[in-house]
Amino acid sequence: MASGQLSRAEALACAGCRHACHVMLYCDTRTQLFGRIPIRHVVLMQMRFDGLLGFPGGLVNPSEETLEAGLSRELSEELGVALPISVEDHVDSCHAPSSSSSSRQLITHFYVKKMEEEQIREVEKAAASTATDHGQEVLGMVRVPLYAMQGGDGGLASFLSHSFIGNARSQLIDSLLSLNLVSSAELQKALANSLK
Ligand code: APR
Ligand code: MG
Ligand code: MG
């Protein structure tokens, strides 16, 4: 386990900690951009109320609900669909850097869930129509471009140069690598180009 990370059980044993759960929903796709650039995978993130990119999810109270039930509840509000999340979808838990807005330590729990392309489209439709948080806490869902274009500066490199909430950027990068959604060489190029 990497430094700063906690097991799910250790995280839940922290008395007085606040907990937030977020999920990366993704699918495979055969679609091609402009009929020639393979999109390969749809990875969903959201533009938040604070202007930062992040994953869907939010604050959970483990004394009233399991982490996964709390995450499902947040997804109903933010995406407008009831998506079951299970313990098997859990990837890691870690202490968030302390913020001035609360003295209580925040632990962030991250989940990943693979779906069918049609289910992802339904999530996008509901998030933009029936979701109660649409236009308020969530300004819109966005797909992460995983390809490179314009000599390497465009696509993933441009996306990674935006601003992200908490450790959402590293959660995205780590997941792209561990799920092999982009190769390590492609990711290194995108990271180098995102700094230009
Ligand atoms: N990594 C680390 N921290 C994160 C991440 C992330 N990837 N994503 C969100 N956070 C932090 C946020 O900064 C926030 O403090 O987790 C906390 C809860 O996440 P939200 O998704 O913002 O919570 P939500 O329950 O959906 O929103 C409720 O929380 O952000 C506040 O006041 C804001 O009204 C909002 C309330
Ligand atoms: Mg929320
Ligand atoms: Mg949220």
mmCIF file of C-alpha atoms and ligand atoms in Angstrom:
data_model
loop_
_atom_site.group_PDB
_atom_site.id
_atom_site.type_symbol
_atom_site.label_atom_id
_atom_site.label_comp_id
_atom_site.label_asym_id
_atom_site.label_seq_id
_atom_site.Cartn_x
_atom_site.Cartn_y
_atom_site.Cartn_z
ATOM 1 C CA MET A 1 0.000 0.000 0.000
ATOM 2 C CA ALA A 2 1.417 3.435 -0.951
ATOM 3 C CA SER A 3 2.212 5.944 1.796
ATOM 4 C CA GLY A 4 -0.778 8.020 2.934
ATOM 5 C CA GLN A 5 -3.144 5.233 1.996
ATOM 6 C CA LEU A 6 -5.350 3.349 4.445
ATOM 7 C CA SER A 7 -7.193 0.069 4.200
ATOM 8 C CA ARG A 8 -11.003 0.393 4.118
ATOM 9 C CA ALA A 9 -11.125 -1.049 7.675
ATOM 10 C CA GLU A 10 -8.444 1.365 9.009
ATOM 11 C CA ALA A 11 -10.277 4.288 7.426
ATOM 12 C CA LEU A 12 -13.588 3.302 9.016
ATOM 13 C CA ALA A 13 -11.914 2.958 12.441
ATOM 14 C CA CYS A 14 -10.894 6.642 12.438
ATOM 15 C CA ALA A 15 -13.047 8.293 15.110
ATOM 16 C CA GLY A 16 -14.089 11.811 14.212
ATOM 17 C CA CYS A 17 -12.988 11.608 10.577
ATOM 18 C CA ARG A 18 -15.241 12.777 7.750
ATOM 19 C CA HIS A 19 -15.574 10.486 4.754
ATOM 20 C CA ALA A 20 -16.080 11.232 1.046
ATOM 21 C CA CYS A 21 -16.582 8.563 -1.629
ATOM 22 C CA HIS A 22 -16.136 9.139 -5.372
ATOM 23 C CA VAL A 23 -16.256 6.809 -8.381
ATOM 24 C CA MET A 24 -14.775 6.628 -11.860
ATOM 25 C CA LEU A 25 -17.395 5.172 -14.239
ATOM 26 C CA TYR A 26 -16.011 3.974 -17.567
ATOM 27 C CA CYS A 27 -16.646 1.734 -20.567
ATOM 28 C CA ASP A 28 -14.958 0.536 -23.756
ATOM 29 C CA THR A 29 -16.014 2.057 -27.080
ATOM 30 C CA ARG A 30 -15.273 1.492 -30.766
ATOM 31 C CA THR A 31 -16.220 5.078 -31.668
ATOM 32 C CA GLN A 32 -13.666 7.118 -33.580
ATOM 33 C CA LEU A 33 -13.247 10.885 -33.394
ATOM 34 C CA PHE A 34 -13.471 12.395 -36.935
ATOM 35 C CA GLY A 35 -13.757 8.797 -38.158
ATOM 36 C CA ARG A 36 -10.026 8.189 -37.596
ATOM 37 C CA ILE A 37 -8.901 8.758 -33.957
ATOM 38 C CA PRO A 38 -9.937 5.795 -31.769
ATOM 39 C CA ILE A 39 -11.604 7.036 -28.564
ATOM 40 C CA ARG A 40 -11.130 3.559 -27.005
ATOM 41 C CA HIS A 41 -12.749 4.246 -23.608
ATOM 42 C CA VAL A 42 -15.316 6.635 -22.164
ATOM 43 C CA VAL A 43 -14.216 7.873 -18.713
ATOM 44 C CA LEU A 44 -16.692 10.132 -16.889
ATOM 45 C CA MET A 45 -15.784 13.119 -14.748
ATOM 46 C CA GLN A 46 -17.806 16.206 -13.844
ATOM 47 C CA MET A 47 -17.444 19.977 -13.823
ATOM 48 C CA ARG A 48 -18.207 20.893 -10.211
ATOM 49 C CA PHE A 49 -19.946 23.969 -8.782
ATOM 50 C CA ASP A 50 -16.524 25.332 -7.745
ATOM 51 C CA GLY A 51 -15.172 25.263 -11.309
ATOM 52 C CA LEU A 52 -12.940 22.251 -10.629
ATOM 53 C CA LEU A 53 -13.043 18.860 -12.313
ATOM 54 C CA GLY A 54 -13.777 15.869 -10.105
ATOM 55 C CA PHE A 55 -15.452 12.501 -9.926
ATOM 56 C CA PRO A 56 -19.126 12.000 -9.018
ATOM 57 C CA GLY A 57 -19.746 11.222 -5.345
ATOM 58 C CA GLY A 58 -19.613 13.117 -2.074
ATOM 59 C CA LEU A 59 -19.764 13.120 1.684
ATOM 60 C CA VAL A 60 -20.911 9.910 3.393
ATOM 61 C CA ASN A 61 -21.756 9.339 7.049
ATOM 62 C CA PRO A 62 -20.636 5.783 7.962
ATOM 63 C CA SER A 63 -22.612 5.886 11.237
ATOM 64 C CA GLU A 64 -25.828 6.058 9.179
ATOM 65 C CA GLU A 65 -24.988 4.158 5.971
ATOM 66 C CA THR A 66 -22.266 1.971 4.484
ATOM 67 C CA LEU A 67 -19.674 3.778 2.358
ATOM 68 C CA GLU A 68 -21.095 2.113 -0.746
ATOM 69 C CA ALA A 69 -24.750 2.937 0.070
ATOM 70 C CA GLY A 70 -23.700 6.542 0.743
ATOM 71 C CA LEU A 71 -21.878 6.698 -2.580
ATOM 72 C CA SER A 72 -24.958 5.286 -4.374
ATOM 73 C CA ARG A 73 -27.089 7.976 -2.688
ATOM 74 C CA GLU A 74 -24.692 10.710 -3.872
ATOM 75 C CA LEU A 75 -24.777 9.241 -7.387
ATOM 76 C CA SER A 76 -28.603 9.380 -7.400
ATOM 77 C CA GLU A 77 -28.425 13.095 -6.583
ATOM 78 C CA GLU A 78 -25.574 13.965 -8.962
ATOM 79 C CA LEU A 79 -26.308 11.582 -11.871
ATOM 80 C CA GLY A 80 -30.060 10.984 -11.546
ATOM 81 C CA VAL A 81 -29.658 7.194 -11.646
ATOM 82 C CA ALA A 82 -29.513 4.535 -8.930
ATOM 83 C CA LEU A 83 -26.193 2.776 -9.461
ATOM 84 C CA PRO A 84 -25.341 -0.045 -7.095
ATOM 85 C CA ILE A 85 -21.749 0.214 -5.831
ATOM 86 C CA SER A 86 -20.151 -2.749 -4.069
ATOM 87 C CA VAL A 87 -17.105 -3.279 -1.847
ATOM 88 C CA GLU A 88 -15.426 -4.984 -4.847
ATOM 89 C CA ASP A 89 -15.470 -1.630 -6.679
ATOM 90 C CA HIS A 90 -13.328 -0.023 -3.920
ATOM 91 C CA VAL A 91 -9.813 0.946 -5.078
ATOM 92 C CA ASP A 92 -8.248 2.880 -2.202
ATOM 93 C CA SER A 93 -8.770 5.177 0.756
ATOM 94 C CA CYS A 94 -6.468 7.975 1.850
ATOM 95 C CA HIS A 95 -6.205 11.040 4.060
ATOM 96 C CA ALA A 96 -6.995 14.237 2.149
ATOM 97 C CA PRO A 97 -4.669 17.190 2.849
ATOM 98 C CA SER A 98 -6.166 19.168 5.753
ATOM 99 C CA SER A 99 -8.298 22.132 4.692
ATOM 100 C CA SER A 100 -8.978 25.363 6.543
ATOM 101 C CA SER A 101 -12.769 24.914 6.185
ATOM 102 C CA SER A 102 -13.002 22.044 8.698
ATOM 103 C CA SER A 103 -10.889 20.861 11.607
ATOM 104 C CA ARG A 104 -12.070 17.271 11.076
ATOM 105 C CA GLN A 105 -9.768 15.130 8.964
ATOM 106 C CA LEU A 106 -11.290 14.054 5.622
ATOM 107 C CA ILE A 107 -10.716 10.535 4.283
ATOM 108 C CA THR A 108 -11.409 10.062 0.579
ATOM 109 C CA HIS A 109 -12.481 6.640 -0.708
ATOM 110 C CA PHE A 110 -12.133 5.930 -4.402
ATOM 111 C CA TYR A 111 -14.083 3.406 -6.476
ATOM 112 C CA VAL A 112 -13.972 2.312 -10.116
ATOM 113 C CA LYS A 113 -16.896 0.728 -11.975
ATOM 114 C CA LYS A 114 -16.837 -0.622 -15.521
ATOM 115 C CA MET A 115 -20.129 -0.335 -17.413
ATOM 116 C CA GLU A 116 -21.559 -0.965 -20.874
ATOM 117 C CA GLU A 117 -21.439 1.938 -23.346
ATOM 118 C CA GLU A 118 -25.251 2.112 -23.408
ATOM 119 C CA GLN A 119 -25.351 2.439 -19.588
ATOM 120 C CA ILE A 120 -22.816 5.278 -19.726
ATOM 121 C CA ARG A 121 -25.017 7.078 -22.286
ATOM 122 C CA GLU A 122 -28.023 6.657 -19.963
ATOM 123 C CA VAL A 123 -26.026 8.110 -17.064
ATOM 124 C CA GLU A 124 -25.057 11.131 -19.198
ATOM 125 C CA LYS A 125 -28.684 11.680 -20.261
ATOM 126 C CA ALA A 126 -30.047 11.444 -16.712
ATOM 127 C CA ALA A 127 -27.256 13.666 -15.309
ATOM 128 C CA ALA A 128 -28.271 16.417 -17.728
ATOM 129 C CA SER A 129 -32.026 16.085 -17.168
ATOM 130 C CA THR A 130 -33.463 14.396 -14.071
ATOM 131 C CA ALA A 131 -30.520 14.699 -11.629
ATOM 132 C CA THR A 132 -31.477 17.007 -8.740
ATOM 133 C CA ASP A 133 -27.935 18.454 -8.543
ATOM 134 C CA HIS A 134 -27.778 19.340 -12.268
ATOM 135 C CA GLY A 135 -26.945 23.008 -12.754
ATOM 136 C CA GLN A 136 -26.267 23.420 -9.048
ATOM 137 C CA GLU A 137 -23.565 21.236 -7.435
ATOM 138 C CA VAL A 138 -22.858 19.619 -10.806
ATOM 139 C CA LEU A 139 -22.518 21.856 -13.880
ATOM 140 C CA GLY A 140 -22.152 18.950 -16.299
ATOM 141 C CA MET A 141 -20.586 15.567 -16.941
ATOM 142 C CA VAL A 142 -17.485 15.465 -19.130
ATOM 143 C CA ARG A 143 -15.730 12.660 -20.988
ATOM 144 C CA VAL A 144 -11.958 12.468 -20.580
ATOM 145 C CA PRO A 145 -10.149 12.531 -23.964
ATOM 146 C CA LEU A 146 -7.622 9.692 -23.754
ATOM 147 C CA TYR A 147 -5.959 10.265 -27.136
ATOM 148 C CA ALA A 148 -3.261 12.688 -28.254
ATOM 149 C CA MET A 149 -3.674 15.186 -31.087
ATOM 150 C CA GLN A 150 -2.091 18.392 -32.402
ATOM 151 C CA GLY A 151 1.421 16.970 -32.052
ATOM 152 C CA GLY A 152 0.773 15.755 -28.494
ATOM 153 C CA ASP A 153 -0.443 19.027 -26.932
ATOM 154 C CA GLY A 154 -4.143 18.263 -27.451
ATOM 155 C CA GLY A 155 -6.430 15.625 -26.018
ATOM 156 C CA LEU A 156 -5.258 14.070 -22.735
ATOM 157 C CA ALA A 157 -2.407 16.585 -22.273
ATOM 158 C CA SER A 158 -4.833 19.534 -22.462
ATOM 159 C CA PHE A 159 -7.317 17.818 -20.183
ATOM 160 C CA LEU A 160 -4.647 17.190 -17.507
ATOM 161 C CA SER A 161 -3.678 20.876 -17.544
ATOM 162 C CA HIS A 162 -7.091 21.862 -16.090
ATOM 163 C CA SER A 163 -7.681 22.259 -12.324
ATOM 164 C CA PHE A 164 -8.972 19.330 -10.272
ATOM 165 C CA ILE A 165 -10.505 18.976 -6.785
ATOM 166 C CA GLY A 166 -8.354 17.282 -4.115
ATOM 167 C CA ASN A 167 -6.473 14.293 -5.493
ATOM 168 C CA ALA A 168 -8.887 13.675 -8.398
ATOM 169 C CA ARG A 169 -6.096 14.254 -10.950
ATOM 170 C CA SER A 170 -3.882 11.556 -9.445
ATOM 171 C CA GLN A 171 -6.886 9.238 -9.000
ATOM 172 C CA LEU A 172 -7.514 9.641 -12.742
ATOM 173 C CA ILE A 173 -3.876 9.117 -13.757
ATOM 174 C CA ASP A 174 -3.411 6.078 -11.465
ATOM 175 C CA SER A 175 -6.640 4.483 -12.768
ATOM 176 C CA LEU A 176 -5.777 5.056 -16.439
ATOM 177 C CA LEU A 177 -2.496 3.233 -15.831
ATOM 178 C CA SER A 178 -3.718 0.406 -13.597
ATOM 179 C CA LEU A 179 -6.687 -0.384 -15.890
ATOM 180 C CA ASN A 180 -4.427 -0.053 -18.948
ATOM 181 C CA LEU A 181 -6.763 2.527 -20.529
ATOM 182 C CA VAL A 182 -3.669 4.361 -21.801
ATOM 183 C CA SER A 183 -0.139 2.994 -22.061
ATOM 184 C CA SER A 184 2.559 4.213 -19.727
ATOM 185 C CA ALA A 185 4.405 5.785 -22.704
ATOM 186 C CA GLU A 186 1.262 7.667 -23.851
ATOM 187 C CA LEU A 187 0.653 8.886 -20.318
ATOM 188 C CA GLN A 188 4.242 10.085 -19.855
ATOM 189 C CA LYS A 189 3.967 12.079 -23.111
ATOM 190 C CA ALA A 190 0.631 13.592 -22.069
ATOM 191 C CA LEU A 191 2.004 14.542 -18.639
ATOM 192 C CA ALA A 192 5.085 16.161 -20.208
ATOM 193 C CA ASN A 193 2.928 18.081 -22.731
ATOM 194 C CA SER A 194 0.440 19.162 -20.043
ATOM 195 C CA LEU A 195 3.240 21.172 -18.381
ATOM 196 C CA LYS A 196 4.092 23.178 -21.520
HETATM 197 N N1 APR B 1 -9.985 13.916 -3.811
HETATM 198 C C1 APR B 1 -9.965 14.503 -2.599
HETATM 199 N N2 APR B 1 -10.988 15.204 -2.101
HETATM 200 C C2 APR B 1 -12.055 15.311 -2.861
HETATM 201 C C3 APR B 1 -12.160 14.723 -4.137
HETATM 202 C C4 APR B 1 -11.062 14.007 -4.599
HETATM 203 N N3 APR B 1 -11.044 13.409 -5.788
HETATM 204 N N4 APR B 1 -13.354 14.993 -4.649
HETATM 205 C C5 APR B 1 -13.983 15.736 -3.725
HETATM 206 N N5 APR B 1 -13.193 15.926 -2.664
HETATM 207 C C6 APR B 1 -13.512 16.621 -1.419
HETATM 208 C C7 APR B 1 -14.203 17.955 -1.646
HETATM 209 O O1 APR B 1 -13.286 19.018 -1.534
HETATM 210 C C8 APR B 1 -15.178 18.027 -0.512
HETATM 211 O O2 APR B 1 -14.574 18.622 0.633
HETATM 212 O O3 APR B 1 -14.438 15.796 -0.770
HETATM 213 C C9 APR B 1 -15.411 16.574 -0.133
HETATM 214 C C10 APR B 1 -16.775 16.105 -0.503
HETATM 215 O O4 APR B 1 -16.870 15.913 -1.906
HETATM 216 P P1 APR B 1 -18.052 16.596 -2.741
HETATM 217 O O5 APR B 1 -18.246 15.735 -3.947
HETATM 218 O O6 APR B 1 -17.765 18.040 -2.918
HETATM 219 O O7 APR B 1 -19.239 16.457 -1.705
HETATM 220 P P2 APR B 1 -20.793 16.472 -1.906
HETATM 221 O O8 APR B 1 -21.343 15.726 -0.742
HETATM 222 O O9 APR B 1 -21.173 16.040 -3.278
HETATM 223 O O10 APR B 1 -21.142 17.982 -1.792
HETATM 224 C C11 APR B 1 -21.611 18.503 -0.542
HETATM 225 O O11 APR B 1 -19.517 19.449 0.048
HETATM 226 O O12 APR B 1 -17.804 20.330 -1.265
HETATM 227 C C12 APR B 1 -18.730 20.579 -0.256
HETATM 228 O O13 APR B 1 -19.878 22.543 0.312
HETATM 229 C C13 APR B 1 -19.662 21.638 -0.731
HETATM 230 O O14 APR B 1 -22.072 21.655 -0.933
HETATM 231 C C14 APR B 1 -20.925 20.884 -1.102
HETATM 232 C C15 APR B 1 -20.899 19.731 -0.130
HETATM 233 MG MG MG B 2 -23.139 15.566 -3.890
HETATM 234 MG MG MG B 3 -20.084 15.630 -5.023
#
